[in-house]
Tab-separated table of C-alpha atoms in Angstrom:
chain	number	residue	atom	x	y	z
A	1	MET	CA	-67.990	2.761	-73.212
A	2	THR	CA	-64.681	2.163	-74.993
A	3	ASP	CA	-61.667	3.290	-72.979
A	4	LEU	CA	-59.793	5.717	-75.219
A	5	SER	CA	-57.105	6.132	-72.515
A	6	LEU	CA	-55.521	2.781	-73.421
A	7	LYS	CA	-51.994	3.762	-74.320
A	8	ILE	CA	-49.696	2.246	-76.909
A	9	THR	CA	-46.354	1.080	-75.553
A	10	ALA	CA	-44.634	0.988	-78.890
A	11	LYS	CA	-41.179	0.175	-77.530
A	12	SER	CA	-42.356	-2.294	-74.892
A	13	ILE	CA	-42.420	-5.389	-77.053
A	14	PRO	CA	-42.622	-8.385	-74.692
A	15	HIS	CA	-40.115	-11.192	-74.594
A	16	SER	CA	-42.763	-13.914	-74.308
A	17	VAL	CA	-44.061	-15.458	-77.532
A	18	TRP	CA	-47.162	-17.621	-77.699
A	19	SER	CA	-48.775	-19.894	-80.244
A	20	ALA	CA	-51.783	-18.388	-82.004
A	21	ASP	CA	-53.659	-21.641	-81.328
A	22	TRP	CA	-52.994	-21.222	-77.595
A	23	LEU	CA	-54.139	-17.612	-77.691
A	24	ARG	CA	-57.525	-18.395	-79.217
A	25	THR	CA	-58.365	-20.544	-76.186
A	26	ALA	CA	-56.529	-18.409	-73.619
A	27	GLU	CA	-58.225	-15.182	-74.714
A	28	LYS	CA	-61.642	-16.497	-73.674
A	29	GLN	CA	-60.239	-17.929	-70.430
A	30	ALA	CA	-58.595	-14.609	-69.578
A	31	ALA	CA	-61.774	-12.688	-70.289
A	32	ASP	CA	-63.784	-15.047	-68.086
A	33	ASP	CA	-61.245	-14.839	-65.268
A	34	LEU	CA	-61.279	-11.029	-65.394
A	35	GLY	CA	-65.042	-10.657	-65.798
A	36	LEU	CA	-64.799	-9.280	-69.343
A	37	THR	CA	-66.677	-10.140	-72.506
A	38	LEU	CA	-64.886	-10.846	-75.767
A	39	TYR	CA	-66.673	-7.834	-77.232
A	40	GLU	CA	-65.138	-5.651	-74.535
A	41	LEU	CA	-61.696	-6.974	-75.540
A	42	MET	CA	-62.524	-6.173	-79.161
A	43	GLN	CA	-63.440	-2.619	-78.179
A	44	ARG	CA	-60.115	-2.317	-76.340
A	45	ALA	CA	-58.243	-3.571	-79.413
A	46	GLY	CA	-60.024	-1.100	-81.664
A	47	ALA	CA	-59.342	1.758	-79.260
A	48	ALA	CA	-55.661	0.847	-79.033
A	49	ALA	CA	-55.413	0.759	-82.837
A	50	PHE	CA	-57.253	4.062	-83.178
A	51	ASN	CA	-54.917	5.729	-80.680
A	52	LEU	CA	-51.849	4.373	-82.464
A	53	ALA	CA	-53.069	5.610	-85.832
A	54	ARG	CA	-53.694	9.079	-84.412
A	55	GLU	CA	-50.276	9.078	-82.760
A	56	LEU	CA	-48.444	7.983	-85.908
A	57	TYR	CA	-50.415	9.968	-88.484
A	58	PRO	CA	-51.990	12.942	-86.683
A	59	GLN	CA	-52.567	14.853	-89.924
A	60	SER	CA	-54.465	12.081	-91.693
A	61	GLN	CA	-58.040	13.037	-92.584
A	62	HIS	CA	-59.481	10.183	-94.655
A	63	TRP	CA	-59.023	6.579	-93.577
A	64	LEU	CA	-59.856	3.491	-95.566
A	65	VAL	CA	-60.711	0.562	-93.283
A	66	ALA	CA	-60.645	-2.862	-94.942
A	67	CYS	CA	-62.601	-5.435	-92.920
A	68	GLY	CA	-62.724	-9.193	-93.224
A	69	HIS	CA	-65.495	-11.537	-92.182
A	70	GLY	CA	-64.075	-12.477	-88.780
A	71	ASN	CA	-63.048	-10.940	-85.484
A	72	ASN	CA	-60.133	-9.133	-87.143
A	73	GLY	CA	-62.775	-7.357	-89.193
A	74	GLY	CA	-64.614	-6.599	-85.951
A	75	ASP	CA	-61.548	-4.714	-84.711
A	76	GLY	CA	-61.689	-2.714	-87.940
A	77	TYR	CA	-65.325	-1.725	-87.380
A	78	VAL	CA	-64.399	-0.387	-83.945
A	79	VAL	CA	-61.543	1.666	-85.399
A	80	ALA	CA	-63.828	3.049	-88.109
A	81	ARG	CA	-66.502	4.111	-85.592
A	82	LEU	CA	-64.004	5.844	-83.306
A	83	ALA	CA	-62.359	7.658	-86.211
A	84	GLN	CA	-65.666	8.879	-87.593
A	85	ALA	CA	-66.694	10.075	-84.130
A	86	VAL	CA	-63.813	12.576	-84.043
A	87	GLY	CA	-64.473	13.919	-87.535
A	88	ILE	CA	-62.164	11.746	-89.617
A	89	GLN	CA	-63.707	10.732	-92.921
A	90	VAL	CA	-63.922	6.936	-93.170
A	91	THR	CA	-64.448	4.674	-96.171
A	92	LEU	CA	-65.090	1.116	-95.014
A	93	LEU	CA	-64.831	-1.885	-97.333
A	94	ALA	CA	-65.953	-5.286	-96.088
A	95	LEU	CA	-65.677	-8.794	-97.453
A	96	GLU	CA	-68.941	-10.637	-97.916
A	97	SER	CA	-69.698	-14.208	-96.851
A	98	ASN	CA	-72.574	-16.665	-96.726
A	99	LYS	CA	-71.696	-17.359	-93.105
A	100	PRO	CA	-72.787	-15.047	-90.284
A	101	LEU	CA	-70.178	-12.873	-88.591
A	102	PRO	CA	-68.886	-14.054	-85.199
A	103	GLU	CA	-70.972	-12.584	-82.391
A	104	GLU	CA	-68.411	-9.973	-81.305
A	105	ALA	CA	-67.701	-8.827	-84.862
A	106	ALA	CA	-71.442	-8.593	-85.548
A	107	CYS	CA	-71.830	-6.308	-82.510
A	108	ALA	CA	-68.991	-4.105	-83.785
A	109	ARG	CA	-70.539	-3.949	-87.272
A	110	ASP	CA	-73.946	-3.046	-85.854
A	111	ALA	CA	-72.394	-0.290	-83.726
A	112	TRP	CA	-70.777	1.090	-86.886
A	113	LEU	CA	-74.092	1.046	-88.739
A	114	ASP	CA	-75.904	2.621	-85.756
A	115	ALA	CA	-73.369	5.451	-85.926
A	116	ALA	CA	-74.479	6.098	-89.528
A	117	GLY	CA	-71.496	4.250	-90.923
A	118	VAL	CA	-71.658	2.889	-94.457
A	119	ILE	CA	-70.323	-0.498	-95.590
A	120	HIS	CA	-69.021	-0.747	-99.157
A	121	ALA	CA	-68.245	-3.843	-101.195
A	122	PRO	CA	-64.546	-4.694	-101.673
A	123	GLU	CA	-64.609	-3.564	-105.322
A	124	HIS	CA	-65.843	-0.081	-104.375
A	125	THR	CA	-63.837	2.686	-106.026
A	126	TRP	CA	-61.393	4.287	-103.622
A	127	PRO	CA	-61.727	8.043	-103.059
A	128	ASN	CA	-58.738	10.038	-104.260
A	129	ASP	CA	-57.845	11.527	-100.883
A	130	ILE	CA	-57.289	8.351	-98.820
A	131	ASP	CA	-54.247	9.047	-96.609
A	132	LEU	CA	-54.257	6.034	-94.241
A	133	VAL	CA	-55.264	2.387	-94.641
A	134	ILE	CA	-56.323	0.159	-91.735
A	135	ASP	CA	-55.865	-3.543	-92.528
A	136	ALA	CA	-58.457	-5.649	-90.689
A	137	VAL	CA	-59.008	-8.221	-93.433
A	138	LEU	CA	-57.529	-11.476	-92.100
A	139	GLY	CA	-56.290	-12.352	-88.627
A	140	ILE	CA	-54.324	-15.011	-86.796
A	141	GLY	CA	-56.686	-17.843	-87.743
A	142	LEU	CA	-55.510	-17.914	-91.361
A	143	ASN	CA	-53.736	-21.143	-92.337
A	144	ASN	CA	-53.610	-20.952	-96.134
A	145	ALA	CA	-53.509	-18.473	-98.997
A	146	PRO	CA	-56.170	-15.734	-98.946
A	147	ARG	CA	-59.094	-16.407	-101.276
A	148	ASP	CA	-59.611	-14.395	-104.434
A	149	THR	CA	-61.718	-11.517	-103.072
A	150	ALA	CA	-59.500	-11.081	-100.021
A	151	ALA	CA	-56.360	-11.364	-102.149
A	152	GLN	CA	-57.624	-8.672	-104.527
A	153	LEU	CA	-58.379	-6.338	-101.628
A	154	ILE	CA	-54.928	-6.982	-100.145
A	155	GLU	CA	-53.238	-6.196	-103.452
A	156	LYS	CA	-55.242	-2.997	-103.831
A	157	CYS	CA	-54.122	-1.879	-100.364
A	158	ASN	CA	-50.507	-2.592	-101.303
A	159	GLN	CA	-50.766	-0.641	-104.553
A	160	HIS	CA	-52.055	2.499	-102.849
A	161	ALA	CA	-49.584	5.163	-101.739
A	162	ALA	CA	-51.094	5.562	-98.261
A	163	PRO	CA	-49.342	3.897	-95.283
A	164	VAL	CA	-50.958	0.772	-93.888
A	165	ILE	CA	-51.509	-0.133	-90.218
A	166	ALA	CA	-52.231	-3.841	-89.812
A	167	LEU	CA	-54.366	-4.999	-86.880
A	168	ASP	CA	-52.896	-7.950	-84.959
A	169	ILE	CA	-51.060	-9.336	-88.022
A	170	PRO	CA	-50.663	-8.298	-91.674
A	171	SER	CA	-53.412	-10.038	-93.646
A	172	GLY	CA	-51.975	-13.068	-95.443
A	173	LEU	CA	-49.098	-13.678	-92.994
A	174	LEU	CA	-49.474	-16.953	-91.080
A	175	ALA	CA	-49.297	-16.353	-87.340
A	176	GLU	CA	-47.606	-19.651	-86.442
A	177	THR	CA	-44.856	-19.751	-89.058
A	178	GLY	CA	-44.416	-16.357	-90.719
A	179	VAL	CA	-45.100	-17.983	-94.091
A	180	THR	CA	-46.877	-16.018	-96.841
A	181	PRO	CA	-48.631	-18.601	-99.045
A	182	GLY	CA	-50.344	-15.962	-101.201
A	183	ALA	CA	-51.158	-12.262	-101.196
A	184	VAL	CA	-50.007	-10.446	-98.062
A	185	ILE	CA	-50.297	-6.897	-96.743
A	186	ASN	CA	-47.056	-4.913	-96.768
A	187	ALA	CA	-47.680	-2.976	-93.571
A	188	SER	CA	-45.959	0.203	-92.477
A	189	HIS	CA	-46.887	-0.667	-88.891
A	190	THR	CA	-48.442	-3.678	-87.191
A	191	LEU	CA	-50.194	-3.499	-83.838
A	192	THR	CA	-50.540	-6.936	-82.294
A	193	PHE	CA	-52.791	-7.685	-79.342
A	194	ILE	CA	-52.472	-9.619	-76.049
A	195	THR	CA	-49.352	-11.651	-76.999
A	196	LEU	CA	-46.623	-11.851	-79.595
A	197	LYS	CA	-47.100	-14.619	-82.156
A	198	PRO	CA	-44.134	-16.431	-83.773
A	199	GLY	CA	-45.145	-15.439	-87.291
A	200	LEU	CA	-44.650	-11.764	-86.466
A	201	LEU	CA	-40.930	-12.371	-85.961
A	202	THR	CA	-39.735	-15.221	-88.164
A	203	GLY	CA	-40.193	-16.382	-91.762
A	204	LYS	CA	-41.220	-13.512	-94.061
A	205	ALA	CA	-42.313	-11.327	-91.153
A	206	ARG	CA	-39.581	-8.734	-91.509
A	207	ASP	CA	-40.568	-8.111	-95.110
A	208	VAL	CA	-44.208	-7.287	-94.318
A	209	VAL	CA	-44.755	-6.379	-90.632
A	210	GLY	CA	-43.132	-2.947	-90.760
A	211	GLU	CA	-42.621	-1.470	-87.294
A	212	LEU	CA	-44.095	-3.794	-84.696
A	213	HIS	CA	-46.192	-2.432	-81.817
A	214	PHE	CA	-47.858	-4.305	-78.976
A	215	HIS	CA	-50.810	-3.871	-76.640
A	216	ALA	CA	-51.854	-6.435	-74.001
A	217	LEU	CA	-55.398	-4.956	-73.739
A	218	GLY	CA	-55.185	-4.954	-69.950
A	219	LEU	CA	-54.363	-8.666	-69.670
A	220	GLU	CA	-50.771	-8.151	-68.486
A	221	ALA	CA	-51.323	-9.425	-64.944
A	222	TRP	CA	-53.177	-12.504	-66.159
A	223	LEU	CA	-50.417	-13.330	-68.645
A	224	GLN	CA	-47.744	-13.121	-65.940
A	225	GLY	CA	-49.152	-16.300	-64.473
A	226	GLN	CA	-48.545	-18.200	-67.713
A	227	THR	CA	-45.302	-19.748	-68.955
A	228	ALA	CA	-44.513	-18.907	-72.570
A	229	PRO	CA	-43.082	-21.699	-74.752
A	230	ILE	CA	-40.915	-19.322	-76.798
A	231	THR	CA	-38.719	-16.375	-75.801
A	232	ARG	CA	-37.982	-13.337	-77.935
A	233	VAL	CA	-34.351	-12.415	-77.296
A	234	ASP	CA	-32.693	-9.061	-77.955
A	235	SER	CA	-29.822	-6.994	-76.611
A	236	ALA	CA	-31.757	-6.104	-73.450
A	237	GLN	CA	-31.003	-9.583	-72.087
A	238	LEU	CA	-27.247	-9.533	-72.685
A	239	ALA	CA	-26.440	-8.077	-69.264
A	240	SER	CA	-27.928	-11.145	-67.565
A	241	TRP	CA	-25.507	-13.391	-69.476
A	242	LEU	CA	-22.440	-11.155	-69.567
A	243	PRO	CA	-21.820	-9.395	-66.237
A	244	PRO	CA	-18.744	-7.169	-65.834
A	245	ARG	CA	-15.523	-9.089	-65.298
A	246	LYS	CA	-13.817	-9.171	-61.945
A	247	ALA	CA	-10.770	-6.948	-61.668
A	248	THR	CA	-8.601	-9.994	-60.963
A	249	SER	CA	-9.673	-12.022	-64.006
A	250	HIS	CA	-6.938	-13.187	-66.380
A	251	LYS	CA	-6.595	-15.011	-69.680
A	252	GLY	CA	-6.507	-18.408	-68.024
A	253	ASN	CA	-9.966	-18.087	-66.549
A	254	ASN	CA	-11.425	-16.466	-69.663
A	255	GLY	CA	-11.257	-19.758	-71.498
A	256	ARG	CA	-9.055	-21.669	-73.953
A	257	LEU	CA	-10.579	-22.199	-77.377
A	258	VAL	CA	-9.307	-24.139	-80.381
A	259	LEU	CA	-10.689	-23.557	-83.878
A	260	ILE	CA	-10.115	-26.032	-86.694
A	261	GLY	CA	-10.503	-25.245	-90.379
A	262	GLY	CA	-9.131	-23.215	-93.253
A	263	ASP	CA	-8.420	-25.709	-96.032
A	264	HIS	CA	-6.730	-24.563	-99.249
A	265	GLY	CA	-8.198	-21.215	-100.296
A	266	THR	CA	-10.377	-20.708	-97.217
A	267	ALA	CA	-7.990	-19.168	-94.697
A	268	GLY	CA	-10.311	-16.166	-94.405
A	269	ALA	CA	-13.060	-18.260	-92.822
A	270	ILE	CA	-10.937	-19.548	-89.963
A	271	ARG	CA	-9.252	-16.175	-89.479
A	272	MET	CA	-12.629	-14.434	-89.064
A	273	ALA	CA	-13.803	-17.101	-86.624
A	274	GLY	CA	-10.578	-16.771	-84.615
A	275	GLU	CA	-10.607	-13.010	-84.489
A	276	ALA	CA	-14.288	-12.956	-83.549
A	277	ALA	CA	-13.512	-15.308	-80.671
A	278	LEU	CA	-10.860	-12.902	-79.399
A	279	ARG	CA	-13.195	-9.931	-79.752
A	280	ALA	CA	-15.902	-11.845	-77.867
A	281	GLY	CA	-13.582	-12.271	-74.908
A	282	ALA	CA	-11.954	-15.707	-75.100
A	283	GLY	CA	-8.737	-15.693	-73.082
A	284	LEU	CA	-6.635	-17.804	-75.456
A	285	VAL	CA	-7.481	-18.790	-79.020
A	286	ARG	CA	-5.568	-21.417	-80.978
A	287	VAL	CA	-6.160	-22.025	-84.697
A	288	LEU	CA	-5.273	-25.301	-86.428
A	289	THR	CA	-5.148	-24.906	-90.189
A	290	ARG	CA	-3.137	-25.620	-93.336
A	291	ALA	CA	0.582	-24.869	-93.143
A	292	GLU	CA	0.282	-22.249	-95.881
A	293	ASN	CA	-2.114	-20.222	-93.689
A	294	VAL	CA	0.038	-20.006	-90.568
A	295	ALA	CA	2.225	-17.033	-91.477
A	296	PRO	CA	-0.563	-14.927	-93.037
A	297	LEU	CA	-2.838	-15.448	-90.030
A	298	LEU	CA	-0.101	-14.599	-87.533
A	299	THR	CA	0.765	-11.505	-89.513
A	300	ALA	CA	-2.854	-10.361	-89.727
A	301	ARG	CA	-3.745	-11.133	-86.105
A	302	PRO	CA	-0.745	-11.833	-83.891
A	303	GLU	CA	-2.939	-12.437	-80.834
A	304	LEU	CA	-3.997	-15.759	-82.372
A	305	MET	CA	-1.899	-18.866	-81.748
A	306	VAL	CA	-1.704	-20.551	-85.149
A	307	GLN	CA	-0.358	-24.014	-85.942
A	308	GLU	CA	-0.436	-26.448	-88.800
A	309	LEU	CA	-3.159	-29.060	-88.340
A	310	SER	CA	-1.507	-32.441	-87.813
A	311	PRO	CA	-2.418	-35.549	-85.780
A	312	GLN	CA	-0.090	-34.432	-82.996
A	313	SER	CA	-1.180	-30.764	-82.893
A	314	LEU	CA	-4.809	-31.877	-82.911
A	315	ASP	CA	-4.288	-34.303	-80.021
A	316	ASP	CA	-2.426	-31.659	-78.040
A	317	SER	CA	-5.037	-28.991	-78.731
A	318	LEU	CA	-7.980	-31.182	-77.809
A	319	GLU	CA	-6.281	-31.874	-74.509
A	320	TRP	CA	-5.429	-28.179	-73.960
A	321	ALA	CA	-8.708	-26.555	-74.985
A	322	ASP	CA	-11.841	-25.947	-72.925
A	323	VAL	CA	-13.976	-25.664	-76.079
A	324	VAL	CA	-13.637	-26.797	-79.701
A	325	VAL	CA	-15.004	-25.089	-82.832
A	326	ILE	CA	-14.723	-26.951	-86.131
A	327	GLY	CA	-16.005	-26.213	-89.604
A	328	PRO	CA	-15.115	-22.747	-90.939
A	329	GLY	CA	-13.304	-23.438	-94.202
A	330	LEU	CA	-12.860	-27.089	-93.239
A	331	GLY	CA	-13.753	-28.541	-96.632
A	332	GLN	CA	-15.071	-32.040	-97.214
A	333	GLN	CA	-11.883	-33.763	-98.322
A	334	GLU	CA	-9.782	-36.237	-96.331
A	335	TRP	CA	-7.951	-33.448	-94.486
A	336	GLY	CA	-11.185	-32.150	-92.969
A	337	LYS	CA	-12.808	-35.559	-92.544
A	338	LYS	CA	-9.919	-36.907	-90.470
A	339	ALA	CA	-9.944	-33.873	-88.192
A	340	LEU	CA	-13.672	-34.197	-87.639
A	341	GLN	CA	-13.409	-37.913	-86.889
A	342	LYS	CA	-10.996	-37.167	-84.059
A	343	VAL	CA	-12.950	-34.168	-82.744
A	344	GLU	CA	-16.205	-36.099	-82.532
A	345	ASN	CA	-14.689	-38.340	-79.851
A	346	SER	CA	-14.152	-35.382	-77.508
A	347	ARG	CA	-16.593	-34.821	-74.678
A	348	LYS	CA	-15.726	-31.146	-74.312
A	349	PRO	CA	-18.238	-28.462	-75.345
A	350	MET	CA	-18.004	-27.948	-79.086
A	351	LEU	CA	-19.527	-26.104	-82.005
A	352	TRP	CA	-19.879	-27.513	-85.514
A	353	ASP	CA	-20.487	-25.226	-88.476
A	354	ALA	CA	-20.181	-25.091	-92.263
A	355	ASP	CA	-18.493	-28.167	-93.750
A	356	ALA	CA	-18.557	-29.957	-90.406
A	357	LEU	CA	-22.349	-29.898	-90.833
A	358	ASN	CA	-22.175	-31.138	-94.405
A	359	LEU	CA	-20.040	-34.047	-93.207
A	360	LEU	CA	-22.447	-34.618	-90.317
A	361	ALA	CA	-25.308	-34.940	-92.807
A	362	ILE	CA	-23.419	-37.823	-94.444
A	363	ASN	CA	-22.675	-39.581	-91.132
A	364	PRO	CA	-25.290	-38.356	-88.664
A	365	ASP	CA	-24.956	-38.797	-84.932
A	366	LYS	CA	-26.577	-37.408	-81.791
A	367	ARG	CA	-24.698	-35.788	-78.928
A	368	GLN	CA	-25.461	-33.398	-76.088
A	369	ASN	CA	-22.151	-31.492	-75.883
A	370	ARG	CA	-22.509	-29.866	-79.300
A	371	VAL	CA	-23.930	-26.669	-80.764
A	372	ILE	CA	-24.719	-26.827	-84.481
A	373	THR	CA	-25.288	-23.644	-86.492
A	374	PRO	CA	-26.843	-24.504	-89.874
A	375	HIS	CA	-28.194	-22.032	-92.385
A	376	PRO	CA	-31.351	-23.231	-94.212
A	377	GLY	CA	-29.366	-25.032	-96.940
A	378	GLU	CA	-27.292	-26.957	-94.399
A	379	ALA	CA	-30.414	-27.669	-92.352
A	380	ALA	CA	-32.078	-29.134	-95.432
A	381	ARG	CA	-29.140	-31.480	-95.943
A	382	LEU	CA	-29.172	-32.465	-92.278
A	383	LEU	CA	-32.874	-33.342	-92.466
A	384	ASN	CA	-32.799	-34.700	-96.034
A	385	CYS	CA	-35.480	-32.301	-97.229
A	386	SER	CA	-35.764	-29.120	-99.308
A	387	VAL	CA	-34.887	-25.588	-98.246
A	388	SER	CA	-38.520	-24.613	-98.832
A	389	GLN	CA	-39.580	-27.255	-96.323
A	390	ILE	CA	-37.160	-25.819	-93.769
A	391	GLU	CA	-38.452	-22.301	-94.338
A	392	SER	CA	-42.120	-23.363	-94.303
A	393	ASP	CA	-41.887	-23.780	-90.512
A	394	ARG	CA	-38.603	-22.685	-89.007
A	395	LEU	CA	-39.611	-23.487	-85.440
A	396	LEU	CA	-40.613	-27.010	-86.383
A	397	SER	CA	-37.404	-27.420	-88.403
A	398	ALA	CA	-35.269	-26.401	-85.414
A	399	ASP	CA	-37.175	-28.859	-83.241
A	400	ARG	CA	-36.623	-31.668	-85.768
A	401	LEU	CA	-32.908	-30.885	-85.870
A	402	VAL	CA	-32.642	-31.025	-82.086
A	403	LYS	CA	-34.448	-34.340	-81.919
A	404	ARG	CA	-32.216	-35.784	-84.647
A	405	TYR	CA	-28.832	-34.391	-83.593
A	406	GLY	CA	-29.181	-33.431	-79.911
A	407	GLY	CA	-27.473	-30.570	-78.109
A	408	ILE	CA	-28.293	-27.028	-79.213
A	409	VAL	CA	-29.464	-25.980	-82.674
A	410	VAL	CA	-28.987	-22.481	-84.086
A	411	LEU	CA	-31.087	-22.305	-87.257
A	412	LYS	CA	-29.776	-19.154	-88.892
A	413	GLY	CA	-31.822	-16.749	-90.976
A	414	ALA	CA	-34.088	-13.724	-90.583
A	415	CYS	CA	-34.893	-14.102	-86.878
A	416	THR	CA	-32.592	-16.998	-86.036
A	417	VAL	CA	-34.152	-19.820	-84.005
A	418	VAL	CA	-32.233	-21.359	-81.076
A	419	ALA	CA	-33.583	-24.631	-79.680
A	420	SER	CA	-32.464	-27.153	-77.083
A	421	GLN	CA	-33.447	-30.741	-76.443
A	422	ASN	CA	-34.809	-29.592	-73.077
A	423	GLY	CA	-37.580	-27.766	-74.906
A	424	GLU	CA	-36.120	-24.260	-74.696
A	425	CYS	CA	-36.736	-22.118	-77.758
A	426	ALA	CA	-35.682	-18.554	-78.569
A	427	LEU	CA	-36.290	-16.209	-81.476
A	428	ILE	CA	-33.323	-13.861	-81.963
A	429	ASP	CA	-34.870	-10.472	-82.654
A	430	VAL	CA	-31.830	-8.612	-83.993
A	431	GLY	CA	-29.971	-8.539	-87.298
A	432	ASN	CA	-30.624	-7.144	-90.751
A	433	ALA	CA	-30.343	-7.779	-94.472
A	434	GLY	CA	-26.722	-6.611	-94.547
A	435	MET	CA	-25.775	-9.917	-92.937
A	436	GLY	CA	-26.513	-11.765	-96.177
A	437	SER	CA	-22.849	-11.919	-97.190
A	438	GLY	CA	-20.006	-14.418	-96.925
A	439	GLY	CA	-18.279	-14.957	-93.603
A	440	MET	CA	-21.104	-13.955	-91.260
A	441	GLY	CA	-21.489	-17.544	-90.076
A	442	ASP	CA	-17.746	-17.838	-89.401
A	443	VAL	CA	-17.887	-14.769	-87.173
A	444	LEU	CA	-20.897	-16.189	-85.330
A	445	SER	CA	-19.080	-19.483	-84.727
A	446	GLY	CA	-16.175	-17.652	-83.140
A	447	ILE	CA	-18.449	-15.583	-80.903
A	448	ILE	CA	-20.448	-18.546	-79.622
A	449	GLY	CA	-17.254	-20.558	-79.143
A	450	ALA	CA	-15.761	-17.743	-77.061
A	451	LEU	CA	-18.845	-17.526	-74.854
A	452	LEU	CA	-18.782	-21.290	-74.339
A	453	ALA	CA	-15.144	-20.923	-73.283
A	454	GLN	CA	-16.237	-18.274	-70.769
A	455	LYS	CA	-18.442	-20.893	-69.103
A	456	LEU	CA	-21.860	-19.924	-70.422
A	457	THR	CA	-24.140	-22.907	-70.845
A	458	PRO	CA	-24.435	-24.039	-74.470
A	459	TYR	CA	-27.984	-22.678	-74.770
A	460	ASP	CA	-27.089	-19.327	-73.198
A	461	ALA	CA	-23.903	-19.070	-75.267
A	462	ALA	CA	-25.896	-19.691	-78.434
A	463	CYS	CA	-28.549	-17.096	-77.549
A	464	ALA	CA	-26.093	-14.462	-76.315
A	465	GLY	CA	-23.759	-15.052	-79.251
A	466	CYS	CA	-26.526	-14.672	-81.800
A	467	VAL	CA	-27.756	-11.483	-80.133
A	468	ALA	CA	-24.294	-9.897	-79.929
A	469	HIS	CA	-23.649	-10.870	-83.564
A	470	GLY	CA	-26.894	-9.420	-84.893
A	471	ALA	CA	-26.863	-6.330	-82.694
A	472	ALA	CA	-23.313	-5.502	-83.821
A	473	ALA	CA	-24.550	-5.674	-87.407
A	474	ASP	CA	-27.518	-3.443	-86.559
A	475	VAL	CA	-25.190	-0.671	-85.376
A	476	LEU	CA	-23.397	-0.825	-88.729
A	477	ALA	CA	-26.684	-0.804	-90.637
A	478	ARG	CA	-27.833	2.319	-88.813
A	479	ARG	CA	-24.543	4.064	-89.577
A	480	PHE	CA	-23.829	2.934	-93.114
A	481	GLY	CA	-26.790	0.973	-94.495
A	482	THR	CA	-27.079	-2.718	-95.276
A	483	ARG	CA	-25.565	-2.963	-98.755
A	484	GLY	CA	-21.821	-3.625	-98.679
A	485	MET	CA	-21.602	-4.779	-95.058
A	486	LEU	CA	-18.707	-7.210	-94.511
A	487	ALA	CA	-18.518	-9.928	-91.882
A	488	SER	CA	-15.252	-8.519	-90.552
A	489	ASP	CA	-16.928	-5.110	-90.103
A	490	LEU	CA	-18.798	-6.575	-87.127
A	491	LEU	CA	-15.541	-6.824	-85.195
A	492	SER	CA	-15.518	-3.028	-84.851
A	493	THR	CA	-18.880	-2.922	-83.023
A	494	LEU	CA	-19.019	-6.309	-81.311
A	495	TYR	CA	-17.392	-4.996	-78.121
A	496	LEU	CA	-20.495	-2.865	-77.463
A	497	PHE	CA	-22.564	-5.983	-76.912
A	498	VAL	CA	-20.151	-8.373	-75.223
A	499	ASN	CA	-19.670	-5.560	-72.698
A	500	PRO	CA	-23.303	-4.574	-72.068
A	501	ASP	CA	-22.326	-2.669	-68.918
A	502	LEU	CA	-20.752	0.054	-71.065
A	503	ASN	CA	-24.102	1.878	-71.336
A	504	SER	CA	-23.018	3.130	-74.731
A	505	LYS	CA	-25.512	5.389	-76.449
A	506	GLU	CA	-25.199	3.056	-79.414
A	507	ASN	CA	-26.482	0.151	-77.331
A	508	ASP	CA	-30.008	1.461	-76.856
């Protein structure tokens, strides 16, 4: 009998992320180890989805369940049977195929038919009173665009006014990469099973997943014995990186940071990076920039130490600083090139961003003491490929960047990827569309630089900096929306996340 007591833990999204390829093998191994059949796991998945649908839409009376010709469709048959059993009207559409259904899905279909369920063809006319759609068309095994019949069914689901709950993954979204090569379900909610998959977080995921829910189907204890290759990172982990400061701490032991940039017309970039570094807790921040920028920067933010960039001031600053950040507003002319040539000889921890990355693409090198923070366009230049190639597999792109350039890579975008040459990989599960405006990268550079100066390891500084950056933007988005958000606005909420011990109500 299906266990209807399986509860949805909608807010308990795990921090471990697994490859869909790994899961297909591990699911059978886990079932064998626990004395379960794969059909029993399918029944658990269907029960979990049924419970979630009832919890989210308790007034819904007529469900349309769209089933594919695989095990994802089998989950849909289970949901349909359970819904019908409690008096909900169910219209079930199923894709046809010349191939037999997998064994577990065939059992679920037969149970639906034995319960007097009816299976309609995909082109069946939808009843007028459908108030909830269950997407069980395509699952995590998809690796290309949905075929015509599936694509037509997906589009029909999207065109209907009823909310959609996707089972395991929205149909048409690739589980490994988050790419959408063709038609894809625009889900209101997605309930994923057993493990998180990368494609639910990165790529186009945020456009189509809706609110993400998770259920381990009773395999939690078994999974604890496995080591995940990817970590989902959010503000819950900040406290482990940023403990409260000792009462006797002072500016000297909070780190000395030098930032280099701000060519003609780009003083704003280096100012935002410098101020973000102060707000993220660096003890002393020095800015080297064009002479014309010195007075305006000192006037705007007197806590910064601002000097004209010259051979002497650069030599002195590289000797003085614990950490170096170069790139915001640097430009690609001789002024910036000469500064970068001197900085690249330093063995101190450093971060390269913006034009420093464009110059690096021209003269590539590999080093372990550097964090690079490319957006997809800069990443494409660094790897001599197209932006679409970068976005087609963001995890692979980050790995290629690490292998080519060393150190730590922060591949920015919707769900930023952080990767190290040691094989560590994190998906940064914060941030929002309001961050698509100028200066956001400059602020991030300052934050990560400040955390490096406070003695976090480069990988931890990159992860913590990205989380604090995105979480600060999320507070603003909740208060004011995403349109019109400015990079400098983040400085008003950043303190909530670089001081995670505050227990602010805004840092949920």
